[in-house]
XYZ file of C-alpha atoms in Angstrom:
556
model
C 25.799 129.189 -108.666
C 27.428 131.078 -105.870
C 27.816 127.879 -103.817
C 29.584 126.088 -106.695
C 32.028 128.954 -107.237
C 32.768 128.979 -103.554
C 33.586 125.289 -103.378
C 35.747 125.005 -106.484
C 37.745 127.700 -108.276
C 40.225 126.565 -110.929
C 43.665 128.124 -110.743
C 45.101 129.949 -113.713
C 48.036 127.594 -114.048
C 45.839 124.473 -114.236
C 47.991 122.632 -111.726
C 45.380 122.393 -108.979
C 42.192 123.825 -107.601
C 41.281 125.809 -104.510
C 38.243 124.920 -102.452
C 36.462 126.975 -99.899
C 39.116 126.306 -97.253
C 41.881 127.375 -99.652
C 43.456 123.871 -99.643
C 45.526 123.008 -102.703
C 44.910 119.566 -104.207
C 47.680 117.469 -105.792
C 48.427 117.721 -109.497
C 45.826 116.206 -111.802
C 47.257 113.272 -113.740
C 45.780 111.169 -116.502
C 46.492 107.645 -117.814
C 48.665 107.717 -120.902
C 50.449 104.681 -122.330
C 53.745 104.972 -124.094
C 53.927 104.379 -127.798
C 55.441 101.423 -129.615
C 58.645 103.219 -130.407
C 60.567 102.447 -127.217
C 58.807 100.202 -124.744
C 60.362 99.554 -121.368
C 60.598 96.047 -119.956
C 59.367 97.169 -116.561
C 55.632 97.093 -116.146
C 55.716 100.125 -113.836
C 57.225 102.329 -116.556
C 54.433 101.653 -119.023
C 51.888 103.800 -117.172
C 52.970 107.426 -116.920
C 50.241 108.778 -114.725
C 46.909 108.133 -113.078
C 44.313 110.814 -112.590
C 42.789 110.746 -109.103
C 39.346 111.984 -108.248
C 37.981 113.506 -105.103
C 35.881 110.410 -104.417
C 38.834 108.046 -104.818
C 37.965 106.696 -108.296
C 40.724 106.260 -110.817
C 38.864 107.458 -113.943
C 37.641 111.038 -114.168
C 34.109 111.874 -115.182
C 35.310 114.995 -116.991
C 37.136 113.182 -119.794
C 34.610 114.267 -122.374
C 35.078 117.929 -121.362
C 38.841 117.929 -121.882
C 39.879 119.623 -125.140
C 41.133 117.200 -127.787
C 39.075 114.244 -126.470
C 35.999 112.789 -128.129
C 33.527 110.002 -127.459
C 34.392 106.601 -128.965
C 31.680 104.675 -130.769
C 31.066 100.981 -130.258
C 32.268 100.212 -133.796
C 35.565 101.970 -133.229
C 35.990 100.106 -129.944
C 35.422 96.748 -131.645
C 37.782 97.714 -134.458
C 40.459 98.620 -131.922
C 40.018 95.304 -130.134
C 40.434 93.433 -133.423
C 43.451 95.338 -134.696
C 45.423 96.292 -131.581
C 48.878 94.725 -131.284
C 51.294 93.802 -128.534
C 54.817 92.397 -128.350
C 55.803 89.650 -125.914
C 59.475 90.443 -126.297
C 58.997 93.497 -124.128
C 58.637 91.098 -121.157
C 61.267 88.610 -122.230
C 62.471 87.592 -118.769
C 59.059 86.606 -117.450
C 58.079 84.583 -120.511
C 61.474 82.852 -120.666
C 61.089 81.838 -117.025
C 57.637 80.399 -117.738
C 59.022 78.402 -120.658
C 61.813 76.993 -118.503
C 59.232 75.910 -115.928
C 57.371 73.982 -118.612
C 60.582 72.288 -119.740
C 61.436 71.413 -116.144
C 57.916 70.040 -115.662
C 58.383 67.778 -118.685
C 61.780 66.552 -117.438
C 60.449 65.457 -114.045
C 59.206 61.969 -115.119
C 62.591 61.046 -116.548
C 64.515 62.303 -113.501
C 62.052 60.646 -111.116
C 62.378 57.315 -112.897
C 66.177 57.463 -112.718
C 66.004 57.902 -108.966
C 63.192 55.370 -108.574
C 65.060 52.743 -110.598
C 68.222 53.070 -108.544
C 66.279 52.952 -105.280
C 64.241 49.992 -106.552
C 67.424 48.024 -107.226
C 68.669 48.839 -103.742
C 65.441 47.510 -102.223
C 65.747 44.387 -104.390
C 69.323 43.921 -103.191
C 68.196 44.163 -99.571
C 65.316 41.738 -100.191
C 67.422 39.145 -102.027
C 70.024 39.240 -99.270
C 67.543 37.585 -96.902
C 67.115 34.611 -99.266
C 70.695 34.247 -100.471
C 73.528 35.332 -98.192
C 71.739 35.616 -94.849
C 71.185 31.800 -94.600
C 74.875 31.233 -95.335
C 75.972 33.832 -92.801
C 73.549 32.328 -90.283
C 75.086 28.872 -90.768
C 78.581 30.335 -90.503
C 77.648 32.016 -87.214
C 76.276 28.721 -85.888
C 79.476 26.958 -86.898
C 81.509 29.646 -85.129
C 79.556 29.024 -81.924
C 80.485 25.332 -82.085
C 84.034 25.477 -83.440
C 85.567 28.436 -81.641
C 85.074 27.131 -78.091
C 86.637 23.840 -79.178
C 89.628 25.674 -80.645
C 89.886 27.707 -77.479
C 89.977 24.558 -75.349
C 92.557 22.892 -77.596
C 94.880 25.867 -77.539
C 95.001 25.888 -73.749
C 96.375 28.716 -71.719
C 98.689 29.960 -74.476
C 95.816 30.806 -76.699
C 93.511 31.883 -73.908
C 91.221 34.702 -74.815
C 90.744 37.802 -72.810
C 87.694 37.970 -70.611
C 86.293 40.935 -72.488
C 86.719 39.302 -75.905
C 83.750 37.452 -77.316
C 83.644 34.284 -79.367
C 81.421 35.940 -81.987
C 82.081 39.175 -83.783
C 79.308 41.818 -83.757
C 78.408 41.143 -87.392
C 78.050 37.420 -86.655
C 75.795 38.169 -83.691
C 73.598 40.353 -85.902
C 73.378 37.654 -88.576
C 72.531 35.044 -85.963
C 69.737 37.164 -84.484
C 68.296 38.003 -87.902
C 68.280 34.330 -88.815
C 66.514 33.437 -85.573
C 63.865 36.104 -86.199
C 63.243 34.991 -89.802
C 63.110 31.268 -88.995
C 60.913 31.786 -85.929
C 58.407 34.002 -87.729
C 58.350 31.729 -90.766
C 57.541 28.757 -88.524
C 54.749 30.755 -86.873
C 53.201 31.937 -90.159
C 53.237 28.372 -91.503
C 50.271 27.716 -89.205
C 48.235 30.472 -90.880
C 45.643 29.163 -93.344
C 45.762 31.451 -96.376
C 42.767 29.773 -98.063
C 40.553 30.525 -95.079
C 41.922 34.068 -95.077
C 40.990 34.398 -98.760
C 37.391 33.286 -98.262
C 37.055 35.504 -95.183
C 38.112 38.554 -97.165
C 36.070 37.608 -100.240
C 32.836 37.317 -98.246
C 32.942 41.014 -97.374
C 31.345 43.759 -99.438
C 33.285 46.043 -101.740
C 33.077 49.064 -99.456
C 34.259 47.055 -96.481
C 37.176 45.694 -98.467
C 38.144 49.177 -99.628
C 38.174 50.468 -96.056
C 39.983 47.353 -94.905
C 42.676 47.767 -97.560
C 43.230 51.406 -96.557
C 43.525 50.371 -92.918
C 46.090 47.732 -93.875
C 48.075 50.292 -95.842
C 48.156 52.704 -92.914
C 49.122 49.886 -90.558
C 51.907 48.796 -92.896
C 53.411 52.290 -92.868
C 53.183 52.535 -89.101
C 54.781 49.132 -88.667
C 57.569 50.086 -91.064
C 58.251 53.293 -89.155
C 58.414 51.488 -85.824
C 59.965 48.206 -86.894
C 63.493 49.260 -87.782
C 63.992 50.827 -84.369
C 62.924 47.520 -82.846
C 65.485 45.577 -84.867
C 68.185 48.190 -84.227
C 67.538 48.047 -80.498
C 67.894 44.246 -80.574
C 71.170 44.345 -82.530
C 72.709 47.061 -80.363
C 71.665 45.393 -77.125
C 73.271 42.130 -78.239
C 76.503 43.694 -79.543
C 77.042 46.529 -77.060
C 80.475 46.260 -75.384
C 80.251 44.890 -71.871
C 82.392 47.639 -70.426
C 79.865 50.230 -71.547
C 76.856 48.267 -70.395
C 78.397 47.668 -66.976
C 79.376 51.309 -66.593
C 75.804 52.330 -67.348
C 74.447 49.938 -64.711
C 72.511 47.892 -67.280
C 70.031 50.456 -68.514
C 68.534 48.051 -71.076
C 66.159 45.141 -70.564
C 68.477 42.510 -71.972
C 68.875 40.642 -75.234
C 66.104 38.073 -74.692
C 63.255 40.579 -74.107
C 64.375 42.546 -77.148
C 64.464 39.330 -79.187
C 60.916 38.445 -78.165
C 59.776 41.959 -78.970
C 61.383 41.778 -82.427
C 59.814 38.367 -83.056
C 56.387 39.746 -82.159
C 56.818 42.743 -84.433
C 58.014 40.754 -87.468
C 55.236 38.187 -86.985
C 52.480 40.814 -86.815
C 53.887 42.741 -89.744
C 54.149 39.542 -91.805
C 50.504 38.680 -91.119
C 49.512 42.213 -92.146
C 51.410 41.808 -95.439
C 49.607 38.499 -96.014
C 46.263 40.257 -95.518
C 47.347 42.903 -98.031
C 48.227 40.237 -100.577
C 44.929 38.438 -99.945
C 42.864 41.607 -100.409
C 44.710 42.356 -103.626
C 44.111 38.778 -104.742
C 40.374 39.156 -104.168
C 40.317 42.434 -106.101
C 42.112 40.969 -109.125
C 40.402 37.567 -109.318
C 36.833 38.616 -108.581
C 34.382 38.835 -111.447
C 33.361 42.300 -110.267
C 36.238 44.688 -110.966
C 34.745 47.431 -108.794
C 37.219 46.883 -105.972
C 40.171 46.955 -108.357
C 38.902 50.203 -109.869
C 38.444 51.765 -106.440
C 41.941 50.704 -105.402
C 43.388 52.285 -108.541
C 41.448 55.491 -107.957
C 42.794 55.521 -104.415
C 46.218 56.268 -105.880
C 44.902 59.487 -107.383
C 43.418 60.510 -104.041
C 47.016 60.488 -102.838
C 47.645 63.554 -104.993
C 45.345 65.647 -102.840
C 47.304 64.849 -99.694
C 50.734 65.693 -101.077
C 50.634 68.053 -104.054
C 49.249 71.086 -102.240
C 51.602 70.888 -99.262
C 54.791 72.808 -98.695
C 57.924 70.763 -99.405
C 61.567 71.628 -99.125
C 64.397 69.557 -100.538
C 64.794 67.266 -97.517
C 61.064 66.606 -97.156
C 60.774 65.799 -100.845
C 63.640 63.334 -100.441
C 61.708 61.517 -97.711
C 58.612 61.421 -99.924
C 60.610 60.105 -102.889
C 62.161 57.339 -100.757
C 58.707 56.403 -99.471
C 57.469 56.161 -103.069
C 60.368 53.847 -103.944
C 59.505 51.610 -101.037
C 55.795 51.636 -101.959
C 56.516 50.675 -105.565
C 58.749 47.754 -104.589
C 56.241 46.610 -101.958
C 53.422 46.628 -104.530
C 55.575 44.668 -106.973
C 56.216 41.951 -104.381
C 52.505 41.801 -103.495
C 51.591 41.364 -107.154
C 54.193 38.594 -107.420
C 52.611 36.823 -104.455
C 49.132 37.214 -105.975
C 50.347 35.831 -109.296
C 51.900 32.777 -107.641
C 48.772 32.025 -105.624
C 46.472 32.482 -108.617
C 48.551 30.348 -110.966
C 48.714 27.590 -108.366
C 44.926 27.563 -108.009
C 44.494 27.315 -111.789
C 47.117 24.541 -112.172
C 49.643 26.875 -113.826
C 47.606 27.353 -117.011
C 48.985 29.874 -119.478
C 45.550 31.249 -120.419
C 44.972 32.355 -116.841
C 48.283 34.190 -116.861
C 47.121 36.107 -119.938
C 44.073 37.251 -117.950
C 46.078 38.074 -114.821
C 48.924 40.086 -116.330
C 46.852 43.032 -117.698
C 45.396 43.782 -114.265
C 48.824 43.644 -112.602
C 50.367 45.842 -115.275
C 47.454 48.271 -114.949
C 48.066 48.652 -111.216
C 51.774 49.294 -111.745
C 51.126 51.791 -114.538
C 48.641 53.683 -112.338
C 51.253 53.814 -109.563
C 53.908 55.141 -111.951
C 51.620 57.783 -113.452
C 50.580 59.021 -110.025
C 54.232 59.322 -108.995
C 55.014 61.330 -112.140
C 52.134 63.741 -111.677
C 52.720 64.096 -107.945
C 56.426 64.904 -108.191
C 55.938 67.145 -111.217
C 53.441 69.379 -109.434
C 55.319 69.323 -106.129
C 58.451 70.634 -107.826
C 56.323 73.109 -109.783
C 54.558 74.577 -106.748
C 57.671 74.626 -104.528
C 60.030 76.105 -107.137
C 62.390 73.094 -107.167
C 64.508 72.193 -110.162
C 64.391 68.831 -111.890
C 68.067 68.295 -111.025
C 67.102 67.776 -107.388
C 66.550 64.072 -108.094
C 70.134 63.747 -109.285
C 71.268 64.879 -105.860
C 68.977 62.279 -104.313
C 70.531 59.552 -106.468
C 74.039 60.689 -105.527
C 73.050 60.533 -101.859
C 71.918 56.911 -102.258
C 75.141 56.147 -104.139
C 77.236 57.401 -101.231
C 75.148 55.281 -98.853
C 75.795 52.188 -100.943
C 79.537 52.882 -101.163
C 79.736 53.539 -97.434
C 78.265 50.185 -96.429
C 80.804 48.299 -98.565
C 83.803 49.641 -96.674
C 85.759 47.509 -94.235
C 84.930 49.867 -91.361
C 81.220 50.187 -92.198
C 78.799 50.663 -89.334
C 75.896 48.610 -90.657
C 74.804 46.081 -93.231
C 73.664 47.508 -96.590
C 70.134 46.215 -96.062
C 69.931 47.962 -92.693
C 70.965 51.296 -94.154
C 68.466 50.918 -97.005
C 65.782 50.172 -94.410
C 66.596 53.304 -92.456
C 66.839 55.492 -95.544
C 63.705 54.316 -97.387
C 61.642 52.759 -94.632
C 61.797 49.367 -96.325
C 62.254 46.503 -93.851
C 62.948 43.257 -95.729
C 62.342 40.778 -92.889
C 58.491 40.908 -92.681
C 58.103 40.944 -96.456
C 60.555 38.048 -96.774
C 58.619 36.002 -94.232
C 55.322 36.704 -96.048
C 56.758 35.793 -99.466
C 58.292 32.667 -97.920
C 54.861 31.660 -96.670
C 53.411 32.160 -100.157
C 56.203 30.094 -101.705
C 55.615 27.264 -99.226
C 51.894 27.148 -100.035
C 52.498 27.462 -103.783
C 55.314 24.969 -104.214
C 54.805 21.469 -102.849
C 58.034 20.389 -101.150
C 59.173 16.797 -101.256
C 62.350 14.848 -100.624
C 62.727 13.547 -104.163
C 66.172 14.054 -105.725
C 64.678 15.934 -108.670
C 62.910 18.398 -106.370
C 66.053 18.901 -104.309
C 68.002 19.574 -107.482
C 65.419 22.096 -108.632
C 65.513 23.786 -105.216
C 69.304 24.016 -105.387
C 69.162 25.435 -108.924
C 66.582 27.993 -107.839
C 68.820 29.030 -104.961
C 71.778 29.436 -107.326
C 69.633 31.587 -109.626
C 68.705 33.842 -106.715
C 72.360 34.117 -105.699
C 73.315 35.003 -109.265
C 70.572 37.642 -109.416
C 71.681 39.135 -106.139
C 75.339 39.269 -107.184
C 74.436 40.779 -110.548
C 72.174 43.352 -108.898
C 74.893 44.266 -106.391
C 77.431 44.738 -109.169
C 75.025 46.972 -111.086
C 74.215 49.278 -108.185
C 77.847 49.404 -107.025
C 79.023 50.253 -110.535
C 76.347 52.926 -110.800
C 77.363 54.280 -107.405
C 80.981 54.465 -108.513
C 80.029 56.362 -111.670
C 77.822 58.791 -109.760
C 80.476 59.466 -107.122
C 83.169 59.970 -109.767
C 81.043 62.386 -111.773
C 80.114 64.249 -108.612
C 83.680 64.617 -107.363
C 84.969 65.617 -110.809
C 82.782 68.713 -110.873
C 85.309 70.520 -108.653
C 88.620 68.718 -109.301
C 90.713 71.420 -107.648
C 88.794 71.410 -104.407
C 90.745 69.639 -101.633
C 87.583 69.075 -99.626
C 86.604 66.114 -101.842
C 89.141 63.937 -100.061
C 87.539 64.747 -96.739
C 84.093 64.116 -98.158
C 85.114 60.751 -99.542
C 86.431 59.743 -96.126
C 83.195 60.765 -94.460
C 79.706 59.941 -95.617
C 76.419 60.839 -94.004
C 77.532 59.220 -90.772
C 80.491 60.083 -88.514
C 84.200 59.587 -89.072
C 84.860 55.927 -89.709
C 88.339 56.135 -88.218
C 86.786 56.110 -84.765
C 86.029 52.455 -84.177
C 84.409 53.206 -80.817
C 81.543 55.153 -82.368
C 79.321 52.138 -82.874
C 76.239 54.222 -82.177
C 76.721 55.785 -85.609
C 75.189 52.588 -86.926
C 71.827 53.974 -85.883
C 72.304 57.615 -86.822
C 70.121 57.388 -89.943
C 67.007 55.851 -88.419
C 64.035 56.280 -90.728
C 61.798 56.984 -87.734
C 63.549 60.172 -86.666
C 62.502 63.003 -88.934
C 65.475 65.038 -87.776
C 67.998 62.503 -89.042
C 66.390 61.386 -92.299
C 68.050 63.884 -94.592
C 70.278 64.099 -97.580
C 74.007 63.624 -97.426
C 74.360 67.374 -97.362
C 78.073 67.296 -96.653
C 78.591 65.319 -99.847
C 76.423 67.524 -102.008
C 77.455 70.886 -100.570
C 80.226 71.552 -103.091
C 77.800 71.155 -105.934
C 75.345 73.509 -104.252
C 77.915 76.237 -103.745
C 78.863 76.082 -107.408
C 75.353 76.080 -108.897
C 73.537 78.213 -106.274
C 70.266 76.664 -107.405
C 68.774 75.725 -104.029
C 69.720 75.858 -100.369
C 70.208 72.674 -98.373
C 69.788 72.311 -94.660
C 73.028 71.075 -93.065
C 72.230 71.301 -89.403
C 71.924 67.494 -88.959
C 75.090 66.540 -90.814
C 77.870 65.164 -88.644
C 81.286 66.495 -89.579
C 84.049 63.978 -90.163
C 86.894 66.328 -89.328
C 87.426 68.844 -86.582
C 87.586 71.670 -89.154
C 84.587 72.333 -91.464
C 84.386 70.513 -94.760
C 83.992 73.745 -96.661
C 85.494 77.143 -95.916
C 83.086 79.285 -94.026
C-alpha cells in the first residue's frame, strides 16, 4: 500500500498526477464525439480528445471507475448499432468527388471511341494512299525522268539548268523510291506459297501456335518501331541537298545501300504479317476453337501490363495511338483471313455466315479491352476524360499541317511516325492475299472489273480524306474559338508540332516526329497550351516542343 502511494498520488486539481520522481504527466483527455447539432466538415474536428495511458494504449482501463459512466450491455450495444444514424452531407466534398470520378469513368468509352475512330480513319487514309494515288505519283515520277531531260535538251543553252538543280523534285524522288520498294517486295512475296504456310502452321499444337502468335506480335511491334526510321533514312539520303552532303564529306552510305536495307525490312515485315494472317486463319477455321479462345483471352492479359503502371498525359497518348494502330492492323488481318477463307469455299454465302461471328467476336473483345484499359488508367492516374479530346485535336493539327503547300512530309509518313503504323509492309501483304484470292486474266471483262475496283478505292480514299479534313477543320475551329481574344492563336496556326514552315531550309523537320524516339513522340503541346492555361485541369510537358517564333507562344 505504501509502494502504490509512493508511485502515484493524484493532484487535487485533477489535471495530472505526480509519481515518485515528482514528474508531472500531461493532461488526461478522453474521446468525446460532437453531437448532431453542428457537425464540422473536417474529420479532425470531430474528435475532441484522446486519453493516453502510461503504456501507450489509447483507451483507459479506468473508464468504469469514472463517475457518470456505466457498463453497456450487449443488448444496448446491438440496439445502438441498429438505430445509430449518420449524415453524408457532412463530408460533401469527398463524396461529390467520388461521384464525379464514377461519371468520368463512365464517359471514358465514348471519349476513347471518338479518338479511336478519328485515328482509324487516318490509318485507313494512309493505307488507301498506297493503292490509289501512290501508283499514279510513281508513274508521274517515271514520266518526269523521261520527259524532263528531253525538254532540257530541246531548250538548249537558254533553258539550261543550274548544276545544283535536279530533274526531280524531292517529293517525286520519295514517291519513286516508295514505288520501287512496294513493287520489289510484292514481286518477292509472290514467290511465297501461302497454302504451304497454312498447312505448316496448322500442323502445330495449340500451345505452340499460341506462343508463335505472341512472338509474331512482338516482332511486328519491333519491326514497326524500327521500320519508319529505315524509310526516313532512305528518303532523306536520296533528297538531301548536294551542297550539304558535300560539306559533310559524305557521312552517309549512299542511296543504293539504304534502298536495299529498306527493301529487306519491308520484305521481312511483310512475311511476318503473312504469318500473322495465317495463324489467325488457322484459329478461326479450325474445328477446335481453343486457339481462338486463347487468343481472345490474351487481350485481357494485356490489362495486367498496362493498367497498374504510372502514366502521364504524354505516355497515355502514345498508348492510345498504339491501340489505334493495333485495331486497324487486326481489321486488315481479319479482312485477309475472310478473303482467303471465302476463296477456299468457292465464295459460298453459308460459309460467310459462319466466319463473320468469329471475326466480330475478336473485334468486340479488342474494343472492350481498350475501354476497360483506358478507363482504369485514367482512374488510377487521376486523368480527366477530356484528355482524349486533346489527343484528337493534336491529330487534327497533324492532318492540317501535312496538307499545306510548305509541308515537310506526306500525310501517311506523319501518321506512321505518330501512331507507329507503317502502311508499306501491310500493303504488300494484303496485295499478296489479293493476288492469291483473285485470279487475274487478260479478258476485257476482268480488266473492266479491275478498273472499276480501282475507281472505287479512289472514291473511298477521297471520301475518307474529305471526312478527316472536315473533322480536322471543325476541331481546330472549336479549339481556337475558346480564346478568341488571344493573339497567340495566329502564331499557333502558323506553327504546328514541327518547326516554323517559313524556313524552307529546315528539311530535317520532316523527321522530327519519329515514332521511335520516345522524347519526340508527344502531344502538340504548343497548340493545346492555351486550353490548358484556361482550364487548369492537368499539366502538359512542353520541353520537346519546337517554338515557331523567336518569342514564346504564350506570355511567361
